[in-house]
CSV table of C-alpha atoms and ligand atoms in Angstrom, one decimal:
chain,number,residue,atom,x,y,z
A,63,UNK,CA,16.5,11.0,-1.4
A,64,UNK,CA,17.6,7.9,0.6
A,65,UNK,CA,15.1,5.8,2.6
A,66,UNK,CA,16.4,4.7,6.0
A,67,UNK,CA,14.9,1.7,7.8
A,68,UNK,CA,15.4,1.5,11.6
A,69,UNK,CA,13.7,-1.6,13.1
A,70,UNK,CA,14.2,-5.3,13.1
A,71,UNK,CA,17.1,-6.0,10.7
A,72,UNK,CA,15.8,-9.3,9.4
A,73,UNK,CA,12.6,-7.7,8.3
A,74,UNK,CA,14.7,-4.7,7.1
A,75,UNK,CA,16.5,-7.1,4.7
A,76,UNK,CA,13.1,-8.1,3.3
A,77,UNK,CA,12.2,-4.4,2.8
A,78,UNK,CA,15.6,-3.8,1.1
A,79,UNK,CA,14.9,-6.6,-1.4
A,80,UNK,CA,11.4,-5.3,-2.1
A,81,UNK,CA,12.7,-1.8,-2.6
A,82,UNK,CA,15.4,-3.1,-4.9
A,83,UNK,CA,12.8,-4.8,-7.0
A,84,UNK,CA,9.9,-2.2,-6.9
A,85,UNK,CA,11.7,1.1,-6.5
A,86,UNK,CA,15.4,0.7,-7.6
A,87,UNK,CA,15.7,4.4,-8.0
A,88,UNK,CA,15.3,4.9,-4.2
A,89,UNK,CA,18.5,4.2,-2.3
A,90,UNK,CA,17.7,2.1,0.8
A,91,UNK,CA,19.8,1.8,4.0
A,92,UNK,CA,19.3,-0.2,7.2
A,93,UNK,CA,20.2,1.5,10.5
A,94,UNK,CA,22.9,2.0,11.8
A,95,UNK,CA,24.4,2.0,8.2
A,96,UNK,CA,23.2,5.6,7.6
A,97,UNK,CA,25.8,6.7,5.1
A,98,UNK,CA,25.6,10.5,4.6
A,99,UNK,CA,22.9,11.6,7.1
A,100,UNK,CA,22.2,14.7,4.9
A,101,UNK,CA,20.9,12.3,2.2
A,102,UNK,CA,18.2,10.7,4.3
A,103,UNK,CA,14.8,12.0,3.3
A,104,UNK,CA,12.5,9.2,4.5
A,105,UNK,CA,12.7,7.2,7.8
A,106,UNK,CA,10.7,4.1,8.6
A,107,UNK,CA,11.1,3.1,12.3
A,108,UNK,CA,9.5,1.6,15.3
A,109,UNK,CA,11.3,4.3,17.2
A,110,UNK,CA,13.2,7.2,15.5
A,111,UNK,CA,16.8,7.9,16.6
A,112,UNK,CA,17.2,10.5,19.3
A,113,UNK,CA,16.9,14.1,18.1
A,114,UNK,CA,16.1,13.3,14.5
A,115,UNK,CA,16.0,17.0,13.6
A,116,UNK,CA,19.7,17.2,14.3
A,117,UNK,CA,20.9,13.8,13.2
A,118,UNK,CA,18.9,13.6,10.0
A,119,UNK,CA,18.7,17.3,9.0
A,120,UNK,CA,16.9,16.8,5.7
A,121,UNK,CA,14.2,14.4,6.8
A,122,UNK,CA,10.9,14.8,4.9
A,123,UNK,CA,8.7,12.0,6.2
A,124,UNK,CA,8.7,9.7,9.2
A,125,UNK,CA,6.9,6.4,8.8
A,126,UNK,CA,5.9,4.2,11.7
A,127,UNK,CA,6.4,0.5,10.9
A,128,UNK,CA,3.5,-0.2,13.2
A,129,UNK,CA,-0.2,0.9,13.2
A,130,UNK,CA,0.4,2.9,16.4
A,131,UNK,CA,2.7,5.9,16.9
A,132,UNK,CA,2.5,6.1,20.7
A,133,UNK,CA,6.0,4.7,20.9
A,134,UNK,CA,7.4,7.7,19.1
A,135,UNK,CA,8.8,10.7,20.9
A,136,UNK,CA,7.2,13.2,18.5
A,137,UNK,CA,8.8,16.2,20.3
A,138,UNK,CA,12.0,15.4,18.5
A,139,UNK,CA,10.3,15.3,15.0
A,140,UNK,CA,10.0,18.8,13.6
A,141,UNK,CA,6.4,20.0,13.0
A,142,UNK,CA,6.8,20.3,9.3
A,143,UNK,CA,7.8,16.6,9.0
A,144,UNK,CA,4.6,14.5,8.5
A,145,UNK,CA,4.3,11.4,10.6
A,146,UNK,CA,2.6,8.4,8.9
A,147,UNK,CA,1.4,5.3,10.7
A,148,UNK,CA,1.1,1.9,9.0
A,149,UNK,CA,-2.2,1.1,7.4
A,150,UNK,CA,-1.6,-2.0,5.3
A,151,UNK,CA,-3.6,-5.2,4.5
A,152,UNK,CA,-1.2,-7.5,6.4
A,153,UNK,CA,-1.7,-5.8,9.7
A,154,UNK,CA,-5.4,-5.9,9.3
A,155,UNK,CA,-5.5,-9.6,8.4
A,156,UNK,CA,-3.3,-10.5,11.3
A,157,UNK,CA,-5.5,-8.6,13.8
A,158,UNK,CA,-8.7,-10.0,12.4
A,159,UNK,CA,-7.3,-13.5,12.8
A,160,UNK,CA,-6.0,-12.9,16.4
A,161,UNK,CA,-9.2,-11.3,17.7
A,162,UNK,CA,-11.4,-13.9,16.0
A,163,UNK,CA,-9.5,-16.8,17.6
A,164,UNK,CA,-9.7,-15.0,21.0
A,165,UNK,CA,-13.4,-14.3,20.8
A,166,UNK,CA,-14.1,-17.9,19.7
A,167,UNK,CA,-11.9,-19.3,22.5
A,168,UNK,CA,-14.1,-17.4,25.0
A,169,UNK,CA,-17.3,-18.1,23.2
A,170,UNK,CA,-16.7,-21.9,22.9
A,171,UNK,CA,-15.4,-22.2,26.5
A,172,UNK,CA,-11.8,-23.3,25.6
A,173,UNK,CA,-10.4,-21.9,28.9
A,174,UNK,CA,-12.9,-24.2,30.8
A,175,UNK,CA,-11.9,-27.2,28.7
A,176,UNK,CA,-8.2,-26.6,29.0
A,177,UNK,CA,-8.6,-26.6,32.8
A,178,UNK,CA,-10.8,-29.7,32.7
A,179,UNK,CA,-8.2,-31.5,30.5
A,180,UNK,CA,-5.5,-30.9,33.1
A,181,UNK,CA,-7.7,-32.7,35.5
A,182,UNK,CA,-8.8,-35.3,33.0
A,183,UNK,CA,-12.5,-34.3,33.3
A,184,UNK,CA,-14.8,-35.1,30.4
A,185,UNK,CA,-17.7,-32.7,31.0
A,186,UNK,CA,-19.8,-30.7,28.5
A,187,UNK,CA,-20.6,-27.0,29.0
A,188,UNK,CA,-23.9,-25.8,27.4
A,189,UNK,CA,-23.2,-24.4,23.9
A,190,UNK,CA,-24.5,-20.8,23.5
A,191,UNK,CA,-25.6,-19.3,20.3
A,192,UNK,CA,-23.3,-16.5,19.0
A,193,UNK,CA,-26.4,-14.3,18.8
A,194,UNK,CA,-26.7,-14.4,22.5
A,195,UNK,CA,-23.1,-13.1,23.0
A,196,UNK,CA,-22.5,-9.3,23.0
A,197,UNK,CA,-19.1,-8.4,21.6
A,198,UNK,CA,-17.9,-4.8,21.9
A,199,UNK,CA,-14.8,-3.1,20.4
A,200,UNK,CA,-13.2,0.0,21.9
A,201,UNK,CA,-11.9,1.9,18.8
A,202,UNK,CA,-13.7,1.9,15.5
A,203,UNK,CA,-10.6,2.6,13.3
A,204,UNK,CA,-9.1,0.6,10.6
A,205,UNK,CA,-8.6,-2.5,12.8
A,206,UNK,CA,-11.7,-2.2,15.0
A,207,UNK,CA,-14.0,-2.0,12.0
A,208,UNK,CA,-12.3,-4.9,10.2
A,209,UNK,CA,-12.6,-7.1,13.3
A,210,UNK,CA,-16.3,-6.2,13.7
A,211,UNK,CA,-17.0,-7.0,10.1
A,212,UNK,CA,-15.6,-10.5,10.6
A,213,UNK,CA,-17.3,-11.1,13.9
A,214,UNK,CA,-20.6,-10.1,12.6
A,215,UNK,CA,-20.5,-13.0,10.2
A,216,UNK,CA,-20.6,-15.4,13.1
A,217,UNK,CA,-23.8,-13.8,14.3
A,218,UNK,CA,-22.4,-12.1,17.5
A,219,UNK,CA,-24.3,-9.0,18.7
A,220,UNK,CA,-21.7,-6.3,17.8
A,221,UNK,CA,-21.1,-2.8,19.1
A,222,UNK,CA,-18.2,-0.4,19.0
A,223,UNK,CA,-17.1,2.8,20.7
A,224,UNK,CA,-15.2,5.7,19.1
A,225,UNK,CA,-14.4,9.4,19.7
A,226,UNK,CA,-16.6,10.7,16.8
A,227,UNK,CA,-20.0,9.3,15.8
A,228,UNK,CA,-19.8,6.4,13.3
A,229,UNK,CA,-22.4,4.4,11.4
A,230,UNK,CA,-21.5,0.8,10.6
A,231,UNK,CA,-24.0,-1.7,9.2
A,232,UNK,CA,-24.9,-4.3,11.8
A,233,UNK,CA,-22.9,-2.6,14.6
A,234,UNK,CA,-24.4,-0.5,17.4
A,235,UNK,CA,-22.1,2.5,17.5
A,236,UNK,CA,-21.4,4.6,20.6
A,237,UNK,CA,-19.4,7.8,20.6
A,238,UNK,CA,-17.6,9.9,23.1
A,239,UNK,CA,-16.8,9.7,26.8
A,240,UNK,CA,-20.4,10.1,27.9
A,241,UNK,CA,-21.4,6.9,26.0
A,242,UNK,CA,-18.7,4.7,27.4
A,243,UNK,CA,-20.7,3.4,30.4
A,244,UNK,CA,-23.7,2.4,28.3
A,245,UNK,CA,-21.4,0.7,25.8
A,246,UNK,CA,-19.5,-1.2,28.5
A,247,UNK,CA,-22.7,-2.3,30.3
A,248,UNK,CA,-23.9,-4.2,27.2
A,249,UNK,CA,-20.7,-6.0,26.5
A,250,UNK,CA,-19.9,-9.6,27.3
A,251,UNK,CA,-16.6,-9.7,25.4
A,252,UNK,CA,-14.7,-6.5,25.4
A,253,UNK,CA,-11.9,-5.9,22.8
A,254,UNK,CA,-9.5,-3.0,23.1
A,255,UNK,CA,-8.3,-1.6,19.8
A,256,UNK,CA,-7.6,2.0,20.8
A,257,UNK,CA,-4.5,4.0,20.1
A,258,UNK,CA,-2.6,5.0,23.3
A,259,UNK,CA,-3.1,8.7,24.0
A,260,UNK,CA,-3.5,10.8,27.2
A,261,UNK,CA,-7.3,10.2,26.9
A,262,UNK,CA,-7.1,6.4,26.6
A,263,UNK,CA,-4.2,5.6,29.0
A,264,UNK,CA,-5.6,3.6,31.9
A,265,UNK,CA,-9.1,3.3,30.4
A,266,UNK,CA,-9.3,-0.4,31.3
A,267,UNK,CA,-9.6,0.2,35.0
A,268,UNK,CA,-11.6,-0.7,38.1
A,269,UNK,CA,-14.4,1.7,37.2
A,270,UNK,CA,-14.8,0.2,33.7
A,271,UNK,CA,-14.6,-3.4,34.9
A,272,UNK,CA,-17.4,-2.6,37.5
A,273,UNK,CA,-19.6,-1.5,34.7
A,274,UNK,CA,-19.2,-4.7,32.7
A,275,UNK,CA,-21.9,-7.4,33.1
A,276,UNK,CA,-20.7,-9.8,35.8
A,277,UNK,CA,-18.5,-12.5,34.2
A,278,UNK,CA,-17.5,-10.6,31.1
A,279,UNK,CA,-14.1,-11.1,29.4
A,280,UNK,CA,-11.4,-8.9,28.1
A,281,UNK,CA,-9.3,-9.1,24.9
A,282,UNK,CA,-6.5,-6.6,25.1
A,283,UNK,CA,-4.9,-5.9,21.8
A,284,UNK,CA,-4.3,-2.2,22.1
A,285,UNK,CA,-1.3,-1.0,24.1
A,286,UNK,CA,-0.1,-2.2,27.6
A,287,UNK,CA,-0.7,1.1,29.4
A,288,UNK,CA,-4.4,1.1,28.4
A,289,UNK,CA,-4.8,-1.5,31.2
A,290,UNK,CA,-4.4,-1.0,34.9
A,291,UNK,CA,-3.1,-4.5,35.6
A,292,UNK,CA,-3.7,-4.5,39.3
A,293,UNK,CA,-7.4,-3.6,38.7
A,294,UNK,CA,-7.7,-6.5,36.2
A,295,UNK,CA,-6.3,-8.9,38.8
A,296,UNK,CA,-8.8,-7.7,41.4
A,297,UNK,CA,-11.7,-8.0,38.9
A,298,UNK,CA,-10.6,-11.5,38.0
A,299,UNK,CA,-10.3,-12.5,41.6
A,300,UNK,CA,-13.8,-11.3,42.4
A,301,UNK,CA,-15.2,-13.0,39.3
A,302,UNK,CA,-16.4,-9.6,37.8
A,303,UNK,CA,-14.1,-10.4,34.9
A,304,UNK,CA,-14.0,-14.0,34.0
A,305,UNK,CA,-11.2,-14.3,31.5
A,306,UNK,CA,-8.6,-12.1,29.9
A,307,UNK,CA,-6.6,-12.6,26.8
A,308,UNK,CA,-3.7,-10.1,26.8
A,309,UNK,CA,-1.4,-9.5,23.8
A,310,UNK,CA,0.1,-6.4,25.2
A,311,UNK,CA,1.3,-5.6,28.8
A,312,UNK,CA,3.1,-2.9,30.7
A,313,UNK,CA,6.0,-3.3,30.7
A,314,UNK,CA,6.9,-5.5,27.8
A,315,UNK,CA,8.1,-8.2,28.2
A,316,UNK,CA,5.9,-9.0,31.2
A,317,UNK,CA,8.4,-9.5,34.1
A,318,UNK,CA,9.1,-13.0,35.3
A,319,UNK,CA,6.9,-14.0,38.2
A,320,UNK,CA,4.2,-11.4,37.4
A,321,UNK,CA,0.8,-12.8,38.6
A,322,UNK,CA,-0.7,-12.4,35.1
A,323,UNK,CA,1.7,-15.1,33.8
A,324,UNK,CA,0.3,-17.8,36.0
A,325,UNK,CA,-3.3,-16.7,36.5
A,326,UNK,CA,-5.5,-19.7,35.4
A,327,UNK,CA,-8.0,-17.4,33.7
A,328,UNK,CA,-5.5,-15.3,31.8
A,329,UNK,CA,-3.7,-16.0,28.5
A,330,UNK,CA,-0.7,-13.9,27.6
A,331,UNK,CA,0.9,-13.6,24.1
A,332,UNK,CA,4.0,-11.5,23.5
A,333,UNK,CA,2.6,-8.6,21.4
A,334,UNK,CA,2.1,-10.7,18.3
A,335,UNK,CA,-1.5,-10.1,17.5
A,336,UNK,CA,-0.5,-8.4,14.3
A,337,UNK,CA,2.7,-7.4,12.6
A,338,UNK,CA,3.5,-5.4,9.5
A,339,UNK,CA,4.1,-7.7,6.5
A,340,UNK,CA,6.9,-6.4,4.3
A,341,UNK,CA,5.3,-7.6,1.0
A,342,UNK,CA,2.2,-5.5,1.6
A,343,UNK,CA,3.7,-2.7,3.7
A,344,UNK,CA,6.3,-1.7,1.1
A,345,UNK,CA,3.6,-1.2,-1.6
A,346,UNK,CA,1.8,1.2,0.8
A,347,UNK,CA,5.0,3.1,1.6
A,348,UNK,CA,5.9,3.4,-2.1
A,349,UNK,CA,2.4,4.7,-2.8
A,350,UNK,CA,2.9,7.2,0.0
A,351,UNK,CA,6.2,8.3,-1.4
A,352,UNK,CA,4.4,9.0,-4.7
A,353,UNK,CA,1.7,11.0,-2.8
A,354,UNK,CA,4.3,13.0,-0.9
A,355,UNK,CA,6.1,13.9,-4.1
A,356,UNK,CA,2.8,15.0,-5.6
A,357,UNK,CA,2.0,17.1,-2.6
A,358,UNK,CA,-0.9,14.9,-1.5
A,359,UNK,CA,-1.9,13.7,2.0
A,360,UNK,CA,-0.4,10.3,2.7
A,361,UNK,CA,-2.4,7.3,3.7
A,362,UNK,CA,-2.2,7.0,7.5
A,363,UNK,CA,-0.8,10.5,8.1
A,364,UNK,CA,-1.5,11.2,11.7
A,365,UNK,CA,-2.9,14.3,13.3
A,366,UNK,CA,-0.3,15.3,15.9
A,367,UNK,CA,-2.7,17.3,18.0
A,368,UNK,CA,-5.0,14.2,18.4
A,369,UNK,CA,-2.0,11.9,19.0
A,370,UNK,CA,-3.2,9.2,16.5
B,639,LIG,P1,-7.1,4.0,14.0
B,639,LIG,O1,-6.4,5.3,14.3
B,639,LIG,O2,-7.6,3.7,12.7
B,639,LIG,O3,-8.4,4.0,15.0
B,639,LIG,C1,-8.5,4.4,16.3
B,639,LIG,C2,-9.9,4.4,16.8
B,639,LIG,O4,-9.9,4.7,18.2
B,639,LIG,C3,-10.8,5.4,16.1
B,639,LIG,O5,-12.1,4.9,15.9
B,639,LIG,C4,-10.8,6.5,17.2
B,639,LIG,O6,-12.0,7.3,17.1
B,639,LIG,C5,-10.8,5.8,18.5
B,639,LIG,N1,-10.4,6.6,19.5
B,639,LIG,C6,-9.2,7.2,19.7
B,639,LIG,N2,-9.2,8.0,20.8
B,639,LIG,C7,-10.4,7.8,21.4
B,639,LIG,C8,-11.0,8.3,22.6
B,639,LIG,N3,-10.4,9.1,23.4
B,639,LIG,N4,-12.3,7.9,22.8
B,639,LIG,C9,-13.0,7.1,22.0
B,639,LIG,N5,-12.4,6.6,20.9
B,639,LIG,C10,-11.2,6.9,20.6
B,639,LIG,O7,-6.2,2.9,14.6
B,639,LIG,P2,-6.1,1.3,14.2
B,639,LIG,O8,-7.4,0.8,14.2
B,639,LIG,O9,-5.3,1.2,13.0
B,639,LIG,O10,-5.2,0.8,15.4
B,639,LIG,C11,-5.7,0.9,16.7
B,639,LIG,C12,-4.6,0.5,17.7
B,639,LIG,O11,-4.4,-0.9,17.7
B,639,LIG,C13,-3.2,1.0,17.5
B,639,LIG,O12,-3.1,2.4,17.8
B,639,LIG,C14,-2.4,0.1,18.4
B,639,LIG,O13,-2.5,0.6,19.7
B,639,LIG,C15,-3.2,-1.2,18.3
B,639,LIG,N6,-2.4,-2.2,17.6
B,639,LIG,C16,-1.9,-3.3,18.3
B,639,LIG,C17,-1.3,-4.3,17.6
B,639,LIG,C18,-0.8,-5.6,18.3
B,639,LIG,O14,-0.2,-6.4,17.7
B,639,LIG,N7,-1.2,-5.8,19.5
B,639,LIG,C19,-1.0,-4.2,16.2
B,639,LIG,C20,-1.5,-3.1,15.5
B,639,LIG,C21,-2.2,-2.1,16.2
B,639,LIG,P3,-12.4,8.2,15.8
B,639,LIG,O15,-12.9,7.2,14.8
B,639,LIG,O16,-13.5,9.1,16.3
B,639,LIG,O17,-11.2,8.9,15.4
B,640,LIG,C1,1.6,-1.9,15.7
B,640,LIG,C2,2.0,-3.0,16.6
B,640,LIG,O1,1.2,-0.9,16.2
B,640,LIG,O2,2.7,-3.9,16.1
B,640,LIG,O3,1.6,-2.2,14.5
B,640,LIG,O4,1.6,-3.0,17.8
């Protein structure tokens, strides 16, 4: 019942140390040191190896080391093997920090001041109350809800959009494709925290930008292919979208010379909004191993038909 880790080897070494301490009975290996492939029962990966059904014939569970699973080619994972995404406190904390700093950067005009500083201009912009700023989150999952709970504390007017109806205290909830336009039309700062699926690919497009209030801003922390980058550039150039903070792009890395790198009203970070923290992730994975052995549903087990 060996556990195989296939992702960044430095973090893999941290996982190995934590497994040795907390679950010494579970043999732990780091890719490509697979040992006997027939002994691998559990795989934690950013991307599984090609054709896992053949290369790891006794695989029982596939864990994503990220919150999303869109990077997986699920066609190679047999239907009877559950796929589990990462839900762990470290990812949530990281995302709450990132989105909060991005919202406050926009709310307190730090783009404007960075530009003024370059020109040595000392000029105050009017300070707006948080209550007058409408923040909206696409995706009311583990991360979207945690982000909204923190932003509410600042007094922002908060809303969110999901596939199925939700009720969240202090958050105006919209559900389903028919409610998207109304949600977008009331949103000054739009945050994308959706999973990437066929239904959400390209959702941040010219049509959506045209529905935003003029001068709205975008925080993109979902997946690169949610955004039609050319449409964003057009919307920025017309002023329809004022600022964009992008943590994910398509492709990644963003190619040298891409116009988003040098756009004065865009900030780009290299997909670091949130990362799995070994200390907290290993506890969740070990709890899931216990659940799996007890025949229980695991925390974060995805619905393959839904794609997330
Ligand atoms: P969850 O699965 O918990 O939540 C997903 C949310 O999106 C749910 O509310 C779901 O609706 C909603 N949703 C999915 N499809 C649609 C649709 N077609 N229409 C409307 N709403 C939809 O995911 P998490 O909150 O844990 O993570 C969200 C995403 O954040 C990840 O998939 C990944 O893409 C991104 N991420 C990015 C990171 C980064 O560093 N940039 C780090 C971690 C995650 P419903 O509630 O009805 O199911
Ligand atoms: C994730 C990510 O999905 O790092 O966890 O993007």
